[in-house]
PDB file of C-alpha atoms and ligand atoms in Angstrom:
ATOM      1  CA  UNK A   1       0.000   0.000   0.000  1.00  0.00           C
ATOM      2  CA  UNK A   2       2.290   2.760  -1.237  1.00  0.00           C
ATOM      3  CA  UNK A   3      -0.099   5.633  -0.489  1.00  0.00           C
ATOM      4  CA  UNK A   4      -0.596   4.528   3.055  1.00  0.00           C
ATOM      5  CA  UNK A   5       3.164   4.238   3.491  1.00  0.00           C
ATOM      6  CA  UNK A   6       3.915   7.724   2.160  1.00  0.00           C
ATOM      7  CA  UNK A   7       1.054   9.086   4.235  1.00  0.00           C
ATOM      8  CA  UNK A   8       2.587   7.431   7.283  1.00  0.00           C
ATOM      9  CA  UNK A   9       5.973   8.971   6.519  1.00  0.00           C
ATOM     10  CA  UNK A  10       4.487  12.461   6.475  1.00  0.00           C
ATOM     11  CA  UNK A  11       2.677  11.635   9.682  1.00  0.00           C
ATOM     12  CA  UNK A  12       5.851  10.318  11.263  1.00  0.00           C
ATOM     13  CA  UNK A  13       7.579  13.620  10.600  1.00  0.00           C
ATOM     14  CA  UNK A  14       4.725  15.386  12.370  1.00  0.00           C
ATOM     15  CA  UNK A  15       4.650  12.822  15.153  1.00  0.00           C
ATOM     16  CA  UNK A  16       8.277  13.530  16.003  1.00  0.00           C
ATOM     17  CA  UNK A  17       7.484  17.240  16.289  1.00  0.00           C
ATOM     18  CA  UNK A  18       4.375  16.574  18.384  1.00  0.00           C
ATOM     19  CA  UNK A  19       6.161  14.208  20.794  1.00  0.00           C
ATOM     20  CA  UNK A  20       3.974  11.228  19.824  1.00  0.00           C
ATOM     21  CA  UNK A  21       7.052   8.946  19.752  1.00  0.00           C
ATOM     22  CA  UNK A  22       7.791   7.919  23.316  1.00  0.00           C
ATOM     23  CA  UNK A  23       9.963   5.384  25.125  1.00  0.00           C
ATOM     24  CA  UNK A  24       8.483   2.402  26.967  1.00  0.00           C
ATOM     25  CA  UNK A  25      10.572   0.560  29.536  1.00  0.00           C
ATOM     26  CA  UNK A  26      10.801  -3.211  29.919  1.00  0.00           C
ATOM     27  CA  UNK A  27      12.437  -4.637  33.056  1.00  0.00           C
ATOM     28  CA  UNK A  28      15.697  -6.566  32.732  1.00  0.00           C
ATOM     29  CA  UNK A  29      16.177  -8.884  35.682  1.00  0.00           C
ATOM     30  CA  UNK A  30      19.086 -10.861  37.144  1.00  0.00           C
ATOM     31  CA  UNK A  31      18.127 -14.459  36.391  1.00  0.00           C
ATOM     32  CA  UNK A  32      19.604 -15.808  39.634  1.00  0.00           C
ATOM     33  CA  UNK A  33      18.926 -12.909  42.000  1.00  0.00           C
ATOM     34  CA  UNK A  34      15.493 -11.973  40.630  1.00  0.00           C
ATOM     35  CA  UNK A  35      16.607  -8.343  41.055  1.00  0.00           C
ATOM     36  CA  UNK A  36      15.861  -5.545  38.629  1.00  0.00           C
ATOM     37  CA  UNK A  37      19.076  -4.549  36.851  1.00  0.00           C
ATOM     38  CA  UNK A  38      17.670  -2.042  34.369  1.00  0.00           C
ATOM     39  CA  UNK A  39      15.360  -1.541  31.410  1.00  0.00           C
ATOM     40  CA  UNK A  40      15.285  -1.988  27.691  1.00  0.00           C
ATOM     41  CA  UNK A  41      13.918   1.147  26.092  1.00  0.00           C
ATOM     42  CA  UNK A  42      11.384   0.362  23.347  1.00  0.00           C
ATOM     43  CA  UNK A  43       9.881   3.042  21.125  1.00  0.00           C
ATOM     44  CA  UNK A  44       6.107   3.437  20.793  1.00  0.00           C
ATOM     45  CA  UNK A  45       4.125   5.743  18.516  1.00  0.00           C
ATOM     46  CA  UNK A  46       1.077   7.010  20.376  1.00  0.00           C
ATOM     47  CA  UNK A  47      -0.957   7.848  17.298  1.00  0.00           C
ATOM     48  CA  UNK A  48      -3.977  10.072  18.037  1.00  0.00           C
ATOM     49  CA  UNK A  49      -6.250   8.101  15.651  1.00  0.00           C
ATOM     50  CA  UNK A  50      -4.612   4.728  15.126  1.00  0.00           C
ATOM     51  CA  UNK A  51      -3.671   4.044  18.734  1.00  0.00           C
ATOM     52  CA  UNK A  52      -0.296   2.606  19.722  1.00  0.00           C
ATOM     53  CA  UNK A  53       1.897   1.650  16.755  1.00  0.00           C
ATOM     54  CA  UNK A  54       4.711  -0.885  17.261  1.00  0.00           C
ATOM     55  CA  UNK A  55       8.304  -0.137  16.248  1.00  0.00           C
ATOM     56  CA  UNK A  56       8.421  -2.933  13.655  1.00  0.00           C
ATOM     57  CA  UNK A  57       6.003  -0.788  11.666  1.00  0.00           C
ATOM     58  CA  UNK A  58       7.541   2.682  12.024  1.00  0.00           C
ATOM     59  CA  UNK A  59      11.301   2.093  12.489  1.00  0.00           C
ATOM     60  CA  UNK A  60      11.698   0.958   8.839  1.00  0.00           C
ATOM     61  CA  UNK A  61       9.721   4.060   7.785  1.00  0.00           C
ATOM     62  CA  UNK A  62      11.971   6.298   9.872  1.00  0.00           C
ATOM     63  CA  UNK A  63      15.010   4.694   8.242  1.00  0.00           C
ATOM     64  CA  UNK A  64      13.633   5.243   4.740  1.00  0.00           C
ATOM     65  CA  UNK A  65      12.516   8.819   5.429  1.00  0.00           C
ATOM     66  CA  UNK A  66      15.901   9.695   6.913  1.00  0.00           C
ATOM     67  CA  UNK A  67      14.267  10.384  10.273  1.00  0.00           C
ATOM     68  CA  UNK A  68      16.000   7.655  12.269  1.00  0.00           C
ATOM     69  CA  UNK A  69      18.644   9.987  13.734  1.00  0.00           C
ATOM     70  CA  UNK A  70      15.961  12.351  14.964  1.00  0.00           C
ATOM     71  CA  UNK A  71      13.922   9.436  16.332  1.00  0.00           C
ATOM     72  CA  UNK A  72      16.891   8.005  18.248  1.00  0.00           C
ATOM     73  CA  UNK A  73      17.608  11.475  19.647  1.00  0.00           C
ATOM     74  CA  UNK A  74      14.089  11.971  20.979  1.00  0.00           C
ATOM     75  CA  UNK A  75      14.018   8.458  22.492  1.00  0.00           C
ATOM     76  CA  UNK A  76      17.423   8.955  24.137  1.00  0.00           C
ATOM     77  CA  UNK A  77      16.523  12.359  25.572  1.00  0.00           C
ATOM     78  CA  UNK A  78      13.238  11.133  27.025  1.00  0.00           C
ATOM     79  CA  UNK A  79      14.776   7.908  28.360  1.00  0.00           C
ATOM     80  CA  UNK A  80      17.681   9.763  29.992  1.00  0.00           C
ATOM     81  CA  UNK A  81      15.306  12.277  31.574  1.00  0.00           C
ATOM     82  CA  UNK A  82      13.041   9.514  32.897  1.00  0.00           C
ATOM     83  CA  UNK A  83      15.807   7.417  34.434  1.00  0.00           C
ATOM     84  CA  UNK A  84      18.622   9.809  35.428  1.00  0.00           C
ATOM     85  CA  UNK A  85      17.288  10.171  38.976  1.00  0.00           C
ATOM     86  CA  UNK A  86      16.670   6.440  39.537  1.00  0.00           C
ATOM     87  CA  UNK A  87      19.020   4.219  41.523  1.00  0.00           C
ATOM     88  CA  UNK A  88      22.536   4.467  40.074  1.00  0.00           C
ATOM     89  CA  UNK A  89      22.764   0.700  39.682  1.00  0.00           C
ATOM     90  CA  UNK A  90      19.958   0.700  37.102  1.00  0.00           C
ATOM     91  CA  UNK A  91      21.016   0.684  33.465  1.00  0.00           C
ATOM     92  CA  UNK A  92      19.117   1.458  30.281  1.00  0.00           C
ATOM     93  CA  UNK A  93      19.508  -0.346  26.971  1.00  0.00           C
ATOM     94  CA  UNK A  94      18.619   1.619  23.864  1.00  0.00           C
ATOM     95  CA  UNK A  95      18.232   0.131  20.373  1.00  0.00           C
ATOM     96  CA  UNK A  96      19.809   1.840  17.430  1.00  0.00           C
ATOM     97  CA  UNK A  97      19.362   1.004  13.781  1.00  0.00           C
ATOM     98  CA  UNK A  98      22.332  -0.665  12.147  1.00  0.00           C
ATOM     99  CA  UNK A  99      22.433   2.141   9.553  1.00  0.00           C
ATOM    100  CA  UNK A 100      23.318   4.536  12.376  1.00  0.00           C
ATOM    101  CA  UNK A 101      26.622   2.717  12.715  1.00  0.00           C
ATOM    102  CA  UNK A 102      27.530   4.436   9.456  1.00  0.00           C
ATOM    103  CA  UNK A 103      27.066   7.855  11.020  1.00  0.00           C
ATOM    104  CA  UNK A 104      30.310   9.162  12.557  1.00  0.00           C
ATOM    105  CA  UNK A 105      28.411  11.870  14.484  1.00  0.00           C
ATOM    106  CA  UNK A 106      26.466   9.269  16.525  1.00  0.00           C
ATOM    107  CA  UNK A 107      28.830   9.166  19.563  1.00  0.00           C
ATOM    108  CA  UNK A 108      28.815  12.964  19.883  1.00  0.00           C
ATOM    109  CA  UNK A 109      25.003  13.058  19.608  1.00  0.00           C
ATOM    110  CA  UNK A 110      24.685  10.486  22.368  1.00  0.00           C
ATOM    111  CA  UNK A 111      27.205  12.333  24.538  1.00  0.00           C
ATOM    112  CA  UNK A 112      25.323  15.601  24.113  1.00  0.00           C
ATOM    113  CA  UNK A 113      21.915  14.073  24.882  1.00  0.00           C
ATOM    114  CA  UNK A 114      23.274  12.419  28.049  1.00  0.00           C
ATOM    115  CA  UNK A 115      24.938  15.640  29.195  1.00  0.00           C
ATOM    116  CA  UNK A 116      21.646  17.538  28.828  1.00  0.00           C
ATOM    117  CA  UNK A 117      19.935  15.126  31.227  1.00  0.00           C
ATOM    118  CA  UNK A 118      23.000  14.657  33.467  1.00  0.00           C
ATOM    119  CA  UNK A 119      22.795  10.943  32.698  1.00  0.00           C
ATOM    120  CA  UNK A 120      26.084   9.073  33.316  1.00  0.00           C
ATOM    121  CA  UNK A 121      27.029   7.173  30.174  1.00  0.00           C
ATOM    122  CA  UNK A 122      28.316   4.173  32.115  1.00  0.00           C
ATOM    123  CA  UNK A 123      24.635   3.371  32.744  1.00  0.00           C
ATOM    124  CA  UNK A 124      23.878   3.174  29.013  1.00  0.00           C
ATOM    125  CA  UNK A 125      23.989   0.107  26.777  1.00  0.00           C
ATOM    126  CA  UNK A 126      23.490   0.475  23.042  1.00  0.00           C
ATOM    127  CA  UNK A 127      21.842  -2.538  21.376  1.00  0.00           C
ATOM    128  CA  UNK A 128      22.763  -3.335  17.812  1.00  0.00           C
ATOM    129  CA  UNK A 129      21.139  -5.988  15.640  1.00  0.00           C
ATOM    130  CA  UNK A 130      23.560  -7.746  13.427  1.00  0.00           C
ATOM    131  CA  UNK A 131      21.700  -7.638  10.099  1.00  0.00           C
ATOM    132  CA  UNK A 132      23.327  -4.638   8.433  1.00  0.00           C
ATOM    133  CA  UNK A 133      26.631  -4.526  10.274  1.00  0.00           C
ATOM    134  CA  UNK A 134      28.523  -6.497   7.713  1.00  0.00           C
ATOM    135  CA  UNK A 135      28.562  -3.993   4.863  1.00  0.00           C
ATOM    136  CA  UNK A 136      31.009  -1.600   6.499  1.00  0.00           C
ATOM    137  CA  UNK A 137      32.548  -3.315   9.430  1.00  0.00           C
ATOM    138  CA  UNK A 138      35.557  -0.967   9.713  1.00  0.00           C
ATOM    139  CA  UNK A 139      33.434   2.162   9.987  1.00  0.00           C
ATOM    140  CA  UNK A 140      31.058   0.432  12.406  1.00  0.00           C
ATOM    141  CA  UNK A 141      34.024  -0.658  14.518  1.00  0.00           C
ATOM    142  CA  UNK A 142      35.477   2.854  14.716  1.00  0.00           C
ATOM    143  CA  UNK A 143      32.111   4.313  15.800  1.00  0.00           C
ATOM    144  CA  UNK A 144      31.677   1.490  18.309  1.00  0.00           C
ATOM    145  CA  UNK A 145      35.122   2.197  19.761  1.00  0.00           C
ATOM    146  CA  UNK A 146      34.234   5.892  20.196  1.00  0.00           C
ATOM    147  CA  UNK A 147      31.088   4.861  22.070  1.00  0.00           C
ATOM    148  CA  UNK A 148      33.125   2.568  24.304  1.00  0.00           C
ATOM    149  CA  UNK A 149      35.520   5.428  25.046  1.00  0.00           C
ATOM    150  CA  UNK A 150      32.550   7.421  26.342  1.00  0.00           C
ATOM    151  CA  UNK A 151      31.806   4.588  28.799  1.00  0.00           C
ATOM    152  CA  UNK A 152      28.847   3.195  26.823  1.00  0.00           C
ATOM    153  CA  UNK A 153      28.384  -0.583  26.722  1.00  0.00           C
ATOM    154  CA  UNK A 154      27.485  -2.455  23.554  1.00  0.00           C
ATOM    155  CA  UNK A 155      25.084  -5.355  23.137  1.00  0.00           C
ATOM    156  CA  UNK A 156      24.683  -7.614  20.133  1.00  0.00           C
ATOM    157  CA  UNK A 157      20.888  -8.015  19.861  1.00  0.00           C
ATOM    158  CA  UNK A 158      18.891 -10.931  18.397  1.00  0.00           C
ATOM    159  CA  UNK A 159      22.018 -13.064  18.257  1.00  0.00           C
ATOM    160  CA  UNK A 160      21.733 -16.054  15.986  1.00  0.00           C
ATOM    161  CA  UNK A 161      19.194 -14.631  13.544  1.00  0.00           C
ATOM    162  CA  UNK A 162      21.461 -12.538  11.308  1.00  0.00           C
ATOM    163  CA  UNK A 163      24.416 -13.520   9.215  1.00  0.00           C
ATOM    164  CA  UNK A 164      28.176 -13.510   9.843  1.00  0.00           C
ATOM    165  CA  UNK A 165      27.312 -13.380  13.537  1.00  0.00           C
ATOM    166  CA  UNK A 166      30.661 -14.627  14.683  1.00  0.00           C
ATOM    167  CA  UNK A 167      32.560 -12.186  12.509  1.00  0.00           C
ATOM    168  CA  UNK A 168      30.535  -9.292  13.970  1.00  0.00           C
ATOM    169  CA  UNK A 169      31.191 -10.586  17.437  1.00  0.00           C
ATOM    170  CA  UNK A 170      34.899 -10.504  16.798  1.00  0.00           C
ATOM    171  CA  UNK A 171      35.012  -7.180  14.958  1.00  0.00           C
ATOM    172  CA  UNK A 172      33.174  -5.012  17.485  1.00  0.00           C
ATOM    173  CA  UNK A 173      33.928  -4.532  21.194  1.00  0.00           C
ATOM    174  CA  UNK A 174      30.706  -6.025  22.592  1.00  0.00           C
ATOM    175  CA  UNK A 175      29.954  -6.319  26.311  1.00  0.00           C
ATOM    176  CA  UNK A 176      26.679  -8.200  26.067  1.00  0.00           C
ATOM    177  CA  UNK A 177      25.100 -10.936  23.991  1.00  0.00           C
ATOM    178  CA  UNK A 178      21.316 -11.165  23.661  1.00  0.00           C
ATOM    179  CA  UNK A 179      19.941 -14.578  22.755  1.00  0.00           C
ATOM    180  CA  UNK A 180      17.100 -14.142  20.284  1.00  0.00           C
ATOM    181  CA  UNK A 181      13.558 -14.699  21.479  1.00  0.00           C
ATOM    182  CA  UNK A 182      12.860 -17.309  18.806  1.00  0.00           C
ATOM    183  CA  UNK A 183      15.317 -19.754  20.467  1.00  0.00           C
ATOM    184  CA  UNK A 184      13.966 -19.019  23.946  1.00  0.00           C
ATOM    185  CA  UNK A 185      10.347 -19.596  22.810  1.00  0.00           C
ATOM    186  CA  UNK A 186      11.031 -22.982  21.284  1.00  0.00           C
ATOM    187  CA  UNK A 187      13.510 -24.110  23.943  1.00  0.00           C
ATOM    188  CA  UNK A 188      11.089 -26.083  26.124  1.00  0.00           C
ATOM    189  CA  UNK A 189       9.627 -28.196  23.306  1.00  0.00           C
ATOM    190  CA  UNK A 190      12.675 -28.458  21.105  1.00  0.00           C
ATOM    191  CA  UNK A 191      15.901 -30.063  22.246  1.00  0.00           C
ATOM    192  CA  UNK A 192      17.908 -28.535  19.401  1.00  0.00           C
ATOM    193  CA  UNK A 193      16.796 -25.008  20.389  1.00  0.00           C
ATOM    194  CA  UNK A 194      17.892 -25.792  23.922  1.00  0.00           C
ATOM    195  CA  UNK A 195      21.286 -26.898  22.645  1.00  0.00           C
ATOM    196  CA  UNK A 196      21.608 -23.724  20.577  1.00  0.00           C
ATOM    197  CA  UNK A 197      20.776 -21.571  23.593  1.00  0.00           C
ATOM    198  CA  UNK A 198      23.305 -23.520  25.667  1.00  0.00           C
ATOM    199  CA  UNK A 199      25.969 -23.025  23.005  1.00  0.00           C
ATOM    200  CA  UNK A 200      25.261 -19.286  22.700  1.00  0.00           C
ATOM    201  CA  UNK A 201      25.428 -18.805  26.464  1.00  0.00           C
ATOM    202  CA  UNK A 202      28.643 -20.845  26.562  1.00  0.00           C
ATOM    203  CA  UNK A 203      30.090 -18.690  23.790  1.00  0.00           C
ATOM    204  CA  UNK A 204      29.137 -15.509  25.657  1.00  0.00           C
ATOM    205  CA  UNK A 205      30.687 -16.820  28.843  1.00  0.00           C
ATOM    206  CA  UNK A 206      33.946 -17.799  27.215  1.00  0.00           C
ATOM    207  CA  UNK A 207      34.172 -14.331  25.634  1.00  0.00           C
ATOM    208  CA  UNK A 208      33.393 -12.837  29.076  1.00  0.00           C
ATOM    209  CA  UNK A 209      30.208 -11.176  27.848  1.00  0.00           C
ATOM    210  CA  UNK A 210      27.058 -10.625  29.878  1.00  0.00           C
ATOM    211  CA  UNK A 211      24.443 -13.023  28.499  1.00  0.00           C
ATOM    212  CA  UNK A 212      20.833 -11.858  28.213  1.00  0.00           C
ATOM    213  CA  UNK A 213      17.816 -13.906  27.151  1.00  0.00           C
ATOM    214  CA  UNK A 214      14.804 -12.098  25.688  1.00  0.00           C
ATOM    215  CA  UNK A 215      11.200 -13.242  25.440  1.00  0.00           C
ATOM    216  CA  UNK A 216      11.027 -15.325  28.633  1.00  0.00           C
ATOM    217  CA  UNK A 217       7.351 -16.088  29.105  1.00  0.00           C
ATOM    218  CA  UNK A 218       7.218 -18.925  31.641  1.00  0.00           C
ATOM    219  CA  UNK A 219       8.947 -20.449  34.646  1.00  0.00           C
ATOM    220  CA  UNK A 220      10.209 -23.473  32.719  1.00  0.00           C
ATOM    221  CA  UNK A 221      12.140 -21.230  30.351  1.00  0.00           C
ATOM    222  CA  UNK A 222      13.532 -19.191  33.267  1.00  0.00           C
ATOM    223  CA  UNK A 223      14.567 -22.411  35.028  1.00  0.00           C
ATOM    224  CA  UNK A 224      16.424 -23.744  32.002  1.00  0.00           C
ATOM    225  CA  UNK A 225      18.162 -20.403  31.409  1.00  0.00           C
ATOM    226  CA  UNK A 226      19.274 -20.147  35.008  1.00  0.00           C
ATOM    227  CA  UNK A 227      20.540 -23.698  34.900  1.00  0.00           C
ATOM    228  CA  UNK A 228      22.491 -22.820  31.732  1.00  0.00           C
ATOM    229  CA  UNK A 229      24.106 -19.888  33.574  1.00  0.00           C
ATOM    230  CA  UNK A 230      22.431 -17.047  31.676  1.00  0.00           C
ATOM    231  CA  UNK A 231      22.946 -13.723  33.522  1.00  0.00           C
ATOM    232  CA  UNK A 232      19.959 -11.521  32.707  1.00  0.00           C
ATOM    233  CA  UNK A 233      16.393 -12.174  31.564  1.00  0.00           C
ATOM    234  CA  UNK A 234      13.680 -10.165  29.955  1.00  0.00           C
ATOM    235  CA  UNK A 235      10.135 -11.083  28.960  1.00  0.00           C
ATOM    236  CA  UNK A 236       6.479 -11.156  29.927  1.00  0.00           C
ATOM    237  CA  UNK A 237       7.316 -13.230  33.000  1.00  0.00           C
ATOM    238  CA  UNK A 238       9.135 -10.217  34.494  1.00  0.00           C
ATOM    239  CA  UNK A 239       6.836  -7.667  32.926  1.00  0.00           C
ATOM    240  CA  UNK A 240       5.914  -5.988  29.640  1.00  0.00           C
ATOM    241  CA  UNK A 241       7.276  -2.625  28.504  1.00  0.00           C
ATOM    242  CA  UNK A 242       5.564   0.192  30.464  1.00  0.00           C
ATOM    243  CA  UNK A 243       5.155   3.927  29.980  1.00  0.00           C
ATOM    244  CA  UNK A 244       7.188   6.515  31.847  1.00  0.00           C
ATOM    245  CA  UNK A 245       4.232   7.007  34.220  1.00  0.00           C
ATOM    246  CA  UNK A 246       4.323   3.373  35.301  1.00  0.00           C
ATOM    247  CA  UNK A 247       8.102   3.268  35.629  1.00  0.00           C
ATOM    248  CA  UNK A 248       8.159   4.073  39.395  1.00  0.00           C
ATOM    249  CA  UNK A 249       5.875   1.070  40.027  1.00  0.00           C
ATOM    250  CA  UNK A 250       8.340  -1.438  38.585  1.00  0.00           C
ATOM    251  CA  UNK A 251      11.300   0.218  40.277  1.00  0.00           C
ATOM    252  CA  UNK A 252       9.638  -0.166  43.673  1.00  0.00           C
ATOM    253  CA  UNK A 253       7.959  -3.542  43.194  1.00  0.00           C
ATOM    254  CA  UNK A 254       9.961  -6.737  43.729  1.00  0.00           C
ATOM    255  CA  UNK A 255      10.111  -8.954  40.616  1.00  0.00           C
ATOM    256  CA  UNK A 256       7.842 -11.332  42.515  1.00  0.00           C
ATOM    257  CA  UNK A 257       7.156 -14.311  40.238  1.00  0.00           C
ATOM    258  CA  UNK A 258      10.737 -14.852  39.276  1.00  0.00           C
ATOM    259  CA  UNK A 259      12.286 -14.144  42.692  1.00  0.00           C
ATOM    260  CA  UNK A 260      10.041 -16.720  44.303  1.00  0.00           C
ATOM    261  CA  UNK A 261      10.721 -19.480  41.826  1.00  0.00           C
ATOM    262  CA  UNK A 262      14.394 -18.770  41.429  1.00  0.00           C
ATOM    263  CA  UNK A 263      15.078 -18.920  45.151  1.00  0.00           C
ATOM    264  CA  UNK A 264      13.121 -22.125  45.495  1.00  0.00           C
ATOM    265  CA  UNK A 265      14.933 -23.830  42.700  1.00  0.00           C
ATOM    266  CA  UNK A 266      17.769 -26.272  43.430  1.00  0.00           C
ATOM    267  CA  UNK A 267      20.001 -24.755  40.739  1.00  0.00           C
ATOM    268  CA  UNK A 268      19.924 -21.227  42.132  1.00  0.00           C
ATOM    269  CA  UNK A 269      23.239 -21.273  44.018  1.00  0.00           C
TER     270      UNK A 269
HETATM  271  P1  C2E B 301      14.183  -6.048  20.277  1.00  0.00           P
HETATM  272  O1  C2E B 301      15.199  -5.001  20.554  1.00  0.00           O
HETATM  273  O2  C2E B 301      14.664  -7.440  20.083  1.00  0.00           O
HETATM  274  O3  C2E B 301      13.161  -5.944  21.486  1.00  0.00           O
HETATM  275  C1  C2E B 301      12.489  -7.015  22.063  1.00  0.00           C
HETATM  276  C2  C2E B 301      11.068  -7.128  21.556  1.00  0.00           C
HETATM  277  O4  C2E B 301      10.461  -8.269  22.148  1.00  0.00           O
HETATM  278  C3  C2E B 301      10.167  -5.949  21.928  1.00  0.00           C
HETATM  279  O5  C2E B 301       9.238  -5.757  20.869  1.00  0.00           O
HETATM  280  C4  C2E B 301       9.456  -6.452  23.183  1.00  0.00           C
HETATM  281  O6  C2E B 301       8.237  -5.780  23.452  1.00  0.00           O
HETATM  282  C5  C2E B 301       9.254  -7.894  22.808  1.00  0.00           C
HETATM  283  N1  C2E B 301       9.118  -8.775  23.970  1.00  0.00           N
HETATM  284  C6  C2E B 301       9.694  -8.642  25.188  1.00  0.00           C
HETATM  285  N2  C2E B 301       9.389  -9.669  25.996  1.00  0.00           N
HETATM  286  C7  C2E B 301       8.593 -10.505  25.273  1.00  0.00           C
HETATM  287  C8  C2E B 301       7.952 -11.772  25.568  1.00  0.00           C
HETATM  288  O7  C2E B 301       8.059 -12.341  26.651  1.00  0.00           O
HETATM  289  N3  C2E B 301       7.230 -12.333  24.558  1.00  0.00           N
HETATM  290  C9  C2E B 301       7.085 -11.741  23.340  1.00  0.00           C
HETATM  291  N4  C2E B 301       6.345 -12.364  22.416  1.00  0.00           N
HETATM  292  N5  C2E B 301       7.673 -10.547  23.035  1.00  0.00           N
HETATM  293  C10 C2E B 301       8.432  -9.948  23.985  1.00  0.00           C
HETATM  294  P2  C2E B 301       8.869  -4.330  20.322  1.00  0.00           P
HETATM  295  O8  C2E B 301       8.815  -3.348  21.450  1.00  0.00           O
HETATM  296  O9  C2E B 301       7.688  -4.472  19.425  1.00  0.00           O
HETATM  297  O10 C2E B 301      10.137  -3.953  19.464  1.00  0.00           O
HETATM  298  C11 C2E B 301      10.441  -4.643  18.276  1.00  0.00           C
HETATM  299  C12 C2E B 301      11.799  -4.266  17.751  1.00  0.00           C
HETATM  300  O11 C2E B 301      11.818  -2.912  17.290  1.00  0.00           O
HETATM  301  C13 C2E B 301      12.900  -4.323  18.803  1.00  0.00           C
HETATM  302  O12 C2E B 301      13.322  -5.656  18.969  1.00  0.00           O
HETATM  303  C14 C2E B 301      13.949  -3.424  18.196  1.00  0.00           C
HETATM  304  O13 C2E B 301      14.741  -4.114  17.268  1.00  0.00           O
HETATM  305  C15 C2E B 301      13.112  -2.391  17.461  1.00  0.00           C
HETATM  306  N6  C2E B 301      13.057  -1.142  18.253  1.00  0.00           N
HETATM  307  C16 C2E B 301      12.297  -0.868  19.349  1.00  0.00           C
HETATM  308  N7  C2E B 301      12.532   0.386  19.781  1.00  0.00           N
HETATM  309  C17 C2E B 301      13.470   0.909  18.955  1.00  0.00           C
HETATM  310  C18 C2E B 301      14.145   2.191  18.895  1.00  0.00           C
HETATM  311  O14 C2E B 301      13.955   3.108  19.709  1.00  0.00           O
HETATM  312  N8  C2E B 301      15.058   2.360  17.873  1.00  0.00           N
HETATM  313  C19 C2E B 301      15.326   1.358  16.974  1.00  0.00           C
HETATM  314  N9  C2E B 301      16.224   1.619  16.005  1.00  0.00           N
HETATM  315  N10 C2E B 301      14.722   0.160  17.008  1.00  0.00           N
HETATM  316  C20 C2E B 301      13.806  -0.065  17.990  1.00  0.00           C
HETATM  317 MG1   MG B 302      16.786  -4.765  21.666  1.00  0.00          MG
HETATM  318 MG1   MG B 303      16.300  -8.379  20.819  1.00  0.00          MG
HETATM  319 MG1   MG B 304      14.119  -8.959  18.620  1.00  0.00          MG
END
């Protein structure tokens, strides 16, 4: 539907001006401790007529319309402002589009946004999906190194779904490896998925990376991941992404479901 798409692009430009693009915050939880360690920041478009639009629909539009830099900026600024005053141990993980790793001004833009909100950059992780990294690995690596020099951590997102994964892992200075949700979802039923998750976590551990599993929806999955030695979990079981207004609630509330089960489980030591 080309007309609808171009319409949406025009609307997206307006939406950025009208502050309709906002960050939601999904808890990231220590798989053994059950403690909140931070949040992944996920963009939402609060469209006045169409309701909430998911990023899978508007991020590609923003990339095509050359609005992705502006979108990242507004998400960063709002996320920094919302979390700067929270407990210093809490981190935020922000997604950037792989095409932004071709933009040498990215580190300076991030530094400036953080300075405006007095947000310390050692509490920021930048998540990168591997899909488009490969086309200019040298440039991506130099931008990644600048980010690291600012104290920012780097996560390789959706690991296992892209291509040349291992080459990306070696070329960029990652701190964190995120196991893709598709492996976590099928892990309970499918022994091969479980073996893949085990191998990915083992790889992360031997490279001394923090391992994170996304899309954890039930206790069985959490149990397996803890048993495999995964560090951090994220998913419906710990809570969905919430708006800035609901953020204080998850900061104060214990991560009850998980804490209970994890402490009761024999493999939790
Ligand atoms: P992602 O970075 O892999 O984020 C995880 C996605 O899984 C999120 O979808 C989240 O809501 C969803 N999720 C979390 N836990 C569960 C679960 O237990 N079950 C299921 N079924 N889903 C779960 P969301 O928010 O729709 O975001 C989709 C993708 O859009 C993200 O995938 C990320 O790649 C991209 N994205 C989101 N925000 C931004 C942004 O600000 N900038 C850029 N460039 N990309 C973004
Ligand atoms: Mg992500
Ligand atoms: Mg992911
Ligand atoms: Mg994903």
